[in-house]
Coordinates of C-alpha atoms in Angstrom, one line a residue:
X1 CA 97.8 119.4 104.9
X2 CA 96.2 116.4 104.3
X3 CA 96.2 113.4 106.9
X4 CA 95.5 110.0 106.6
X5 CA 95.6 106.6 109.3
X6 CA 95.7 102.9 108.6
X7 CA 97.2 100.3 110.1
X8 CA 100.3 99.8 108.9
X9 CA 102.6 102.6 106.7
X10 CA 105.2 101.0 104.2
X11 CA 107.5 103.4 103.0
X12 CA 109.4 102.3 99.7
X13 CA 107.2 100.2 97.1
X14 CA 110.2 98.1 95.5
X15 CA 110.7 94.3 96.5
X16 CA 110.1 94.4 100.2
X17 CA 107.9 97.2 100.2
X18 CA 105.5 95.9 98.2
X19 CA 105.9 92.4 99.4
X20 CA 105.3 93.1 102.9
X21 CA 102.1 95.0 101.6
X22 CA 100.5 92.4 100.3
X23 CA 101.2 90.1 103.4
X24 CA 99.5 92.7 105.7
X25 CA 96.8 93.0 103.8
X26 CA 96.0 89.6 102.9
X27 CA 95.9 89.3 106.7
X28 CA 93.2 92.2 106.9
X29 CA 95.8 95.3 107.8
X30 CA 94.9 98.6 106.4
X31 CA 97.5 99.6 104.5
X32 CA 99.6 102.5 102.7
X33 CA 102.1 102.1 100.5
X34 CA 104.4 105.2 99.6
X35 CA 107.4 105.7 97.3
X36 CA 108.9 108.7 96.0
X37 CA 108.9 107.6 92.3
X38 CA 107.0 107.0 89.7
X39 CA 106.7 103.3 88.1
X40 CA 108.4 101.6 86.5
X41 CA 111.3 103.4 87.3
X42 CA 115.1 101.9 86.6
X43 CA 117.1 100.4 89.2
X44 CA 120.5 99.3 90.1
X45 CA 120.7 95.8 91.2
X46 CA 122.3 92.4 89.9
X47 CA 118.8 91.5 88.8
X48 CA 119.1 88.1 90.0
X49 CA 116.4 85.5 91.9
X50 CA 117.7 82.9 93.3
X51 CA 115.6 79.3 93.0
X52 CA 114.1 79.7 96.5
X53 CA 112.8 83.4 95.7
X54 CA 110.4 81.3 93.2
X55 CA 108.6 80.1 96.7
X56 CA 108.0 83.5 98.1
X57 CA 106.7 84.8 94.4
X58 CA 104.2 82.0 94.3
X59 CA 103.4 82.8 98.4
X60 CA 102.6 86.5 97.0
X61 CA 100.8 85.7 94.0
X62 CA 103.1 86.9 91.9
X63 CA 104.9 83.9 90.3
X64 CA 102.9 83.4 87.1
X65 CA 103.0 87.4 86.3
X66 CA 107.1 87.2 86.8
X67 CA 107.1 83.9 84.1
X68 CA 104.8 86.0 82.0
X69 CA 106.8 88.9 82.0
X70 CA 109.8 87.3 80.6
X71 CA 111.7 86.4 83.7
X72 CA 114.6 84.3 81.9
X73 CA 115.9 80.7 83.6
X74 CA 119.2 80.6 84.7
X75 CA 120.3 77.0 85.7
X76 CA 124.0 77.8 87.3
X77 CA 126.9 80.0 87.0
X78 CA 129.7 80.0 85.1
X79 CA 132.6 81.2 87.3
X80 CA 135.9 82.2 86.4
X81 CA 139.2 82.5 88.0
X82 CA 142.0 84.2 87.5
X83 CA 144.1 81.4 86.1
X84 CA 141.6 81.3 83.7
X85 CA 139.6 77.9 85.3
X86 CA 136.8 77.9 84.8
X87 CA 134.0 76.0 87.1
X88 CA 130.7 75.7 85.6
X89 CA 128.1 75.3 88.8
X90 CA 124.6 74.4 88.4
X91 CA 122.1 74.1 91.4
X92 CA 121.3 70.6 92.5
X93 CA 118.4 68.9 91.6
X94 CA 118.6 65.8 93.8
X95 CA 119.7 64.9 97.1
X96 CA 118.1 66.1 101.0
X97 CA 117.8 70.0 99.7
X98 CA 116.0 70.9 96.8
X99 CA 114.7 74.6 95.3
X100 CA 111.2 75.5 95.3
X101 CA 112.5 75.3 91.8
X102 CA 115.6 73.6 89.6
X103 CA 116.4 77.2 88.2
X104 CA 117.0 81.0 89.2
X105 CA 115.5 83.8 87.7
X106 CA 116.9 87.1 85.8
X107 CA 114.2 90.0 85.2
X108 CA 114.9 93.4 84.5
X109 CA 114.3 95.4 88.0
X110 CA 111.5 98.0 86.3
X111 CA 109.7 95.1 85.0
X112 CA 109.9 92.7 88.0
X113 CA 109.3 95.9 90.6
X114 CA 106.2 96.8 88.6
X115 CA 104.9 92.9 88.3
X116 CA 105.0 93.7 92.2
X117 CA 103.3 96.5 92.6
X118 CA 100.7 95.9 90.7
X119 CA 100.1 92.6 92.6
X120 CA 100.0 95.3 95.8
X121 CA 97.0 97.6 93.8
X122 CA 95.3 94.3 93.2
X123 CA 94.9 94.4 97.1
X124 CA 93.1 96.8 99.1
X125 CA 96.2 98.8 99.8
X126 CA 96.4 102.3 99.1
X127 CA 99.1 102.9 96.5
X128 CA 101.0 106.3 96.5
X129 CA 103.7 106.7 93.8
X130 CA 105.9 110.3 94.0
X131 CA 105.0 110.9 98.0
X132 CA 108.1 111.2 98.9
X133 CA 108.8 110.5 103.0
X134 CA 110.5 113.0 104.5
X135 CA 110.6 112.3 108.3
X136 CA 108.6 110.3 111.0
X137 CA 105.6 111.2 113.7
X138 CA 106.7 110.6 117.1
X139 CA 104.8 110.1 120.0
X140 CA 106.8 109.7 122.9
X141 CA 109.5 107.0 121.9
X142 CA 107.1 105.2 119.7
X143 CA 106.7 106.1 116.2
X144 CA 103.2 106.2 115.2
X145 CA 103.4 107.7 111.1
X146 CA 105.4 109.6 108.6
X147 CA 105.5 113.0 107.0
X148 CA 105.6 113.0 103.5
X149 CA 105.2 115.4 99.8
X150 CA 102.9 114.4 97.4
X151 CA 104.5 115.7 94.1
X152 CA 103.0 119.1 94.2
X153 CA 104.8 120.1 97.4
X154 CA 102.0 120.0 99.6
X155 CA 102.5 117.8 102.6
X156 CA 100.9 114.7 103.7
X157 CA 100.6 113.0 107.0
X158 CA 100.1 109.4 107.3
X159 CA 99.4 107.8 111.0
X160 CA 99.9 104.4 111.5
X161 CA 100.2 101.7 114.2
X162 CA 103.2 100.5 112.0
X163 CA 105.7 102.0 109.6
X164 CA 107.6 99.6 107.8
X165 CA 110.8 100.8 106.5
X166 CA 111.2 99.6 103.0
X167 CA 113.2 102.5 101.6
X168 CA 116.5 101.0 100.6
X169 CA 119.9 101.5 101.3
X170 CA 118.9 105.6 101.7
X171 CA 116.2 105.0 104.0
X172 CA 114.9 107.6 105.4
X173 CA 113.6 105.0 108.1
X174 CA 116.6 104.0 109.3
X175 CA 118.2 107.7 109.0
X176 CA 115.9 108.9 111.2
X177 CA 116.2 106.5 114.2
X178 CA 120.4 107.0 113.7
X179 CA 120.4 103.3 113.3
X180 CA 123.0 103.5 109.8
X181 CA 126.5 102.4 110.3
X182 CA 129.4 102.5 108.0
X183 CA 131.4 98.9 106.8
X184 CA 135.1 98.4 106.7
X185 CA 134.4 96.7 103.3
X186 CA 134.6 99.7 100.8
X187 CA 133.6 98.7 97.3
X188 CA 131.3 100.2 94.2
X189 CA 129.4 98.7 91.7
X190 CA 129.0 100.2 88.0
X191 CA 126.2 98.1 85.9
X192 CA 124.8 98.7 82.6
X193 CA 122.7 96.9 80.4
X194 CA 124.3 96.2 77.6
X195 CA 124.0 93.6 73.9
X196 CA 126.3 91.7 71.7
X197 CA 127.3 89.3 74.2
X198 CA 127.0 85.8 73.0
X199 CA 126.9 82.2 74.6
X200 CA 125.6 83.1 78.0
X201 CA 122.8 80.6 77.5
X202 CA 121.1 79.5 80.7
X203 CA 123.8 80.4 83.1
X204 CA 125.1 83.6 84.7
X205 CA 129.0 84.7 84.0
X206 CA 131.3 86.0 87.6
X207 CA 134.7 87.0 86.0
X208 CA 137.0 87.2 89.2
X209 CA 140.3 89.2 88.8
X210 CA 141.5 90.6 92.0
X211 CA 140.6 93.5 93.1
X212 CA 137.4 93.7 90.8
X213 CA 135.0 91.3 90.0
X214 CA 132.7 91.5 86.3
X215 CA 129.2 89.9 86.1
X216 CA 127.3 88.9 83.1
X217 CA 123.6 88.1 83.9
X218 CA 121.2 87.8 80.9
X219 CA 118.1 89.8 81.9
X220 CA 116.0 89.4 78.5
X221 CA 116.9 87.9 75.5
X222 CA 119.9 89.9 74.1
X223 CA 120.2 92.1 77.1
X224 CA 122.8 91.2 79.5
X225 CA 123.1 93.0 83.0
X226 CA 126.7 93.7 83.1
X227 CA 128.3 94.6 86.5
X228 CA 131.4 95.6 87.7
X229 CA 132.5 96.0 91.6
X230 CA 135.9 97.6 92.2
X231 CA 137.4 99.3 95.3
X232 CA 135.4 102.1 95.8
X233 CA 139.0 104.1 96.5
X234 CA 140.1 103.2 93.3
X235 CA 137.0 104.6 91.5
X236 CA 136.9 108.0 93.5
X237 CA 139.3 109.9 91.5
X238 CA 137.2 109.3 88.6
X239 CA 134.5 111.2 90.3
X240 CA 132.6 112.6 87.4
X241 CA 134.6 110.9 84.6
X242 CA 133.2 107.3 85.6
X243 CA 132.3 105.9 82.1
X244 CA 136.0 106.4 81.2
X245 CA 136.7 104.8 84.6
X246 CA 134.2 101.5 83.7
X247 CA 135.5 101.2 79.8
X248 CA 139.4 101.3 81.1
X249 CA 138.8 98.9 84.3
X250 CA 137.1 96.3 82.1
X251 CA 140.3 96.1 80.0
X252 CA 142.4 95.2 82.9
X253 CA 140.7 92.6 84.0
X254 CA 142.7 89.4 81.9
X255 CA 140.0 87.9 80.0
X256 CA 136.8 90.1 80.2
X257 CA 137.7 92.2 77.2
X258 CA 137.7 89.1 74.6
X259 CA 134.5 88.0 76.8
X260 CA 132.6 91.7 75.7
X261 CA 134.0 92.3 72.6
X262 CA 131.1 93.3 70.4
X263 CA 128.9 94.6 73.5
X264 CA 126.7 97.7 72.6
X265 CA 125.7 99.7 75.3
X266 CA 121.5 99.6 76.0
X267 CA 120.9 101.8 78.5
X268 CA 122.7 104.5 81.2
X269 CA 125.2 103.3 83.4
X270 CA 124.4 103.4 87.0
X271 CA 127.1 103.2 89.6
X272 CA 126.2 103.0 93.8
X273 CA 128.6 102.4 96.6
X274 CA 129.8 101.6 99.3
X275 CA 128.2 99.0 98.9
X276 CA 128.3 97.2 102.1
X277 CA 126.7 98.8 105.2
X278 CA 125.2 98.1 108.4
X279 CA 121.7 99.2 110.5
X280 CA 121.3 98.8 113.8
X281 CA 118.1 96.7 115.1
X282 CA 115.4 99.5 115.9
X283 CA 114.4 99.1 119.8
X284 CA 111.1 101.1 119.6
X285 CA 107.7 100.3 119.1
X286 CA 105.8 101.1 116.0
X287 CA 108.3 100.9 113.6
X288 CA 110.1 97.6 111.6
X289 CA 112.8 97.2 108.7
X290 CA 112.9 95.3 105.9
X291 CA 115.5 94.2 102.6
X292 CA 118.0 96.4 102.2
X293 CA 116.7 99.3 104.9
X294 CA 118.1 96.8 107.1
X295 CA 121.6 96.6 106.1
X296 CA 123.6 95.2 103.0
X297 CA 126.9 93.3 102.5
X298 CA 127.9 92.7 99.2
X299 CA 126.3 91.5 95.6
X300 CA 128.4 88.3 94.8
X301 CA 126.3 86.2 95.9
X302 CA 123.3 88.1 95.0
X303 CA 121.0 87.2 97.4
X304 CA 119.5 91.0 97.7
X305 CA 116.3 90.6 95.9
X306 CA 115.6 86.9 98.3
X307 CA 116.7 89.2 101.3
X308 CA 113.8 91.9 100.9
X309 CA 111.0 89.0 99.9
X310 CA 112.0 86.4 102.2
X311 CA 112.0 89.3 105.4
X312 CA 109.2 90.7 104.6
X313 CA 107.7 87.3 104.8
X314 CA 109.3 87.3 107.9
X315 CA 108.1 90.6 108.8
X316 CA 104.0 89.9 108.2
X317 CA 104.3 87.0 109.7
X318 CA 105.8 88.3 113.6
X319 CA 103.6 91.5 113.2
X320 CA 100.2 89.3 112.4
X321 CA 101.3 87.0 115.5
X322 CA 101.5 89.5 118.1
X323 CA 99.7 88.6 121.6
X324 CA 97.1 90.8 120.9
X325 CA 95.8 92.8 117.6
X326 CA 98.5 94.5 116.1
X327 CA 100.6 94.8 119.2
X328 CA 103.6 97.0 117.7
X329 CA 105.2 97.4 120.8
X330 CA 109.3 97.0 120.9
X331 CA 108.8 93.9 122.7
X332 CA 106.0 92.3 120.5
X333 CA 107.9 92.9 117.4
X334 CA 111.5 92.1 118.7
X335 CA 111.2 88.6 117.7
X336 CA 111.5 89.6 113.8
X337 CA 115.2 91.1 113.6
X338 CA 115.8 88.0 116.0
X339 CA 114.5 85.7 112.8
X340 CA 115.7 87.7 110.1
X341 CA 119.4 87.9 111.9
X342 CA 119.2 83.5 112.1
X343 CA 117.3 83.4 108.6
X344 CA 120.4 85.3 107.2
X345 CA 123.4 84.5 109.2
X346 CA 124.5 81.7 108.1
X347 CA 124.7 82.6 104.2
X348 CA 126.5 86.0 105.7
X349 CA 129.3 84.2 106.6
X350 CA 129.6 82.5 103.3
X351 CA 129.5 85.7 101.7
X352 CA 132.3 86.8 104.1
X353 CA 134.7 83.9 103.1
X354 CA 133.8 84.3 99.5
X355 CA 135.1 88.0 99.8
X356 CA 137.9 86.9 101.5
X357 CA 138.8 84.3 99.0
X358 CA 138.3 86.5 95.5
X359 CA 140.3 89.6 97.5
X360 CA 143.4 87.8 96.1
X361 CA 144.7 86.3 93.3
X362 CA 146.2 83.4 95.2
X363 CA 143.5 81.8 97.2
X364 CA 141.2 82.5 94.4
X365 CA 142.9 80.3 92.1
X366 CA 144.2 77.9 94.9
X367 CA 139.6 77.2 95.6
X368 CA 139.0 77.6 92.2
X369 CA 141.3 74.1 91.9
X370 CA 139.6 72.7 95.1
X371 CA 136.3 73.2 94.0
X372 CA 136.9 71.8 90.1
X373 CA 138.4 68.5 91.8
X374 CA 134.7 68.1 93.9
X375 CA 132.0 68.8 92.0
X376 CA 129.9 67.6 94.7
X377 CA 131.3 70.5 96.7
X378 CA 130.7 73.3 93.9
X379 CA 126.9 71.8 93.3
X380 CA 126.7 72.3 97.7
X381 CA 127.7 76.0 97.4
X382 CA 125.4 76.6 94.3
X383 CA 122.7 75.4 96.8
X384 CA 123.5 77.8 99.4
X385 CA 124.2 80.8 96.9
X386 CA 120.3 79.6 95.9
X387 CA 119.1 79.9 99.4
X388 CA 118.0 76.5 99.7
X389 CA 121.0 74.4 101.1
X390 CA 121.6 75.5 104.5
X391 CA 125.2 76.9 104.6
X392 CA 125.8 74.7 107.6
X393 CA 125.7 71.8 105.0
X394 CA 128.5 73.1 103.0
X395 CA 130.9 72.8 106.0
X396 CA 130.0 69.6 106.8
X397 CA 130.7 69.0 103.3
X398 CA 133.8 70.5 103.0
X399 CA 135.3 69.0 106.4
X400 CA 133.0 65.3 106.3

């Protein structure tokens, strides 16, 4: 067996994974960064930035490389409802709340991952791809490593003051510690990358039709991400049969069919769910969780890939402050699921209405109409859907 220590043990290289590496060791943390794959590897995921992620790409270094690599602008979203109205929202550029930038980005998840890690090898961290973690060193209550295989099978210890949990919505983190909980909201996602779809231009497509919901996202030029969440009951019998379940689904929904005729499928379709789940706060020291490890709710509003930058900014910056040198005590690094919980609260709750709202045809069509007759109100939830107009400002909104 071989056996390593640092300072800090990130487990899971995607978005937060790698993020949170480079923050640590920019601040002079020895670090080791694991992930069972091999990169670039495919991923399921909206594949959508929102204009505040810009800030935390250009905090990591990483900004210029994204642009580079063919990140596409997206300045709004075309929604429509199921009447058929259609509101075209685009993310304010004047007024009290701006965006680190006037624009959201799209990038294909192997390409934007990689752009990532790479930034991480730049760094003096110590990248393992295909380690795959398989449980955590105790000592007493505190965790103080992991156990991991290299891709040979032979095992591999790594002690460290701190393991970051980056793993995803599987992690193998948060599995260990029992900190997982199930969600009463019980939906899948199928997405495929697909061409053929025209007239997308600068602006993403949301296709609401009760139950389901369709998104169009253009990840490269010509390649759309195209998405479709359903009741996860409703896909279950399909078990095993789910491209047949994804072609006849997108039929049903009124106006998506004329929307994709023409589409050619460009790559495997990849399905996950439930979607939504929850992860208890981890009370013991050495040990912190970060982007989806923590818990997910729903893609709609795709704030996922924002989540796993903007906390593991979050993250560095309450392990780095600790009273004393890399305190990882429970107490010392309680303070981050307290920030993380009021960073991401408030858009939460959003999220919750939204779902509440597109769950029926009804109310869907009845605040499609409200929000066509204010514009002002649609640009105000553009800005919160792009993580830079605190949700607290739509309600005023709405009720001022």
């Amino acid at each position: 067996m071989t056996a390593a220590r640092v300072d800090v043990v990130v487990v899971g290289a995607g978005p937060a994974g790698s993020a949170a590496a480079i923050l640590l060791a920019e601040r002079g943390w020895s670090v080791t960064l694991l992930d069972k794959a091999a990169f670039p590897r495919p991923k399921i995921c909206g594949e959508y930035l929102s204009p505040e992620g810009a800030r935390v790409l250009d905090r990591l270094g990483a900004l210029k490389a994204v642009d580079a690599a063919g990140a596409q602008p997206l300045h709004g979203m075309r929604i429509v409802a199921p009447d058929g109205t259609v509101l075209d929202g685009t993310y304010p550029t004047g007024g009290r709340w701006r965006g680190y930038r006037d624009h959201a980005l799209a990038i294909r998840r192997e390409i934007f991952d990689r752009v990532l890690l790479e930034r991480a090898r730049a760094l003096p961290v110590d990248v393992r791809e295909r380690h795959r973690v398989t449980g955590l060193i105790r000592e007493g209550s505190a965790v103080a490593g992991v156990h991991a295989e290299a891709l040979d099978g032979s095992p591999v210890d790594v002690r460290g003051r701190l393991v970051v949990g980056a793993d995803g919505r599987a992690s193998v983190v948060a599995h260990a510690l029992g900190l997982l909980r199930p969600h009463r909201l019980r939906r899948l996602a199928l997405i495929r990358h697909v061409s053929g779809i025209e007239a997308l231009g600068d602006r993403g497509e949301i296709h609401v039709d009760p139950p389901d919901y369709c998104i169009l996202n253009p990840v490269a030029p010509g390649i759309v991400n195209l998405g479709l969440v359903v009741p996860l009951a409703h896909a279950r019998p399909f078990s095993g049969r789910l491209e047949t379940f994804f072609a006849a689904r997108l039929k049903q929904l009124r106006r998506v069919p004329a929307r994709i005729h023409g589409m050619r499928p460009e790559g495997p379709l990849m399905a996950m769910g439930p979607l939504a789940y929850r992860v208890d706060e981890p009370r013991v020291a050495g040990v912190m969780l970060a982007g989806d490890a923590a818990g997910f709710y729903d893609p709609f509003t795709g704030e996922g890939l924002y989540t796993a930058l903007r906390s593991a900014e979050m993250l560095a910056e309450v392990a780095h402050a600790a009273p004393s040198a890399h305190d990882v005590s429970a107490a010392a690094l309680a303070p981050f699921p307290r920030a993380a919980g009021e960073a991401f609260r408030g858009k939460a709750r959003v999220t919750r209405a939204l779902q509440l709202v597109i769950a029926r045809r009804r109310p869907a069509n009845l605040t499609a109409h409200v929000l066509q007759r204010r514009p002002a109100l649609l640009s105000m939830l553009m800005g919160v859907i792009g993580d830079f107009v605190p949700p607290r400002e739509l309600l005023r909104a709405m009720w001022g």
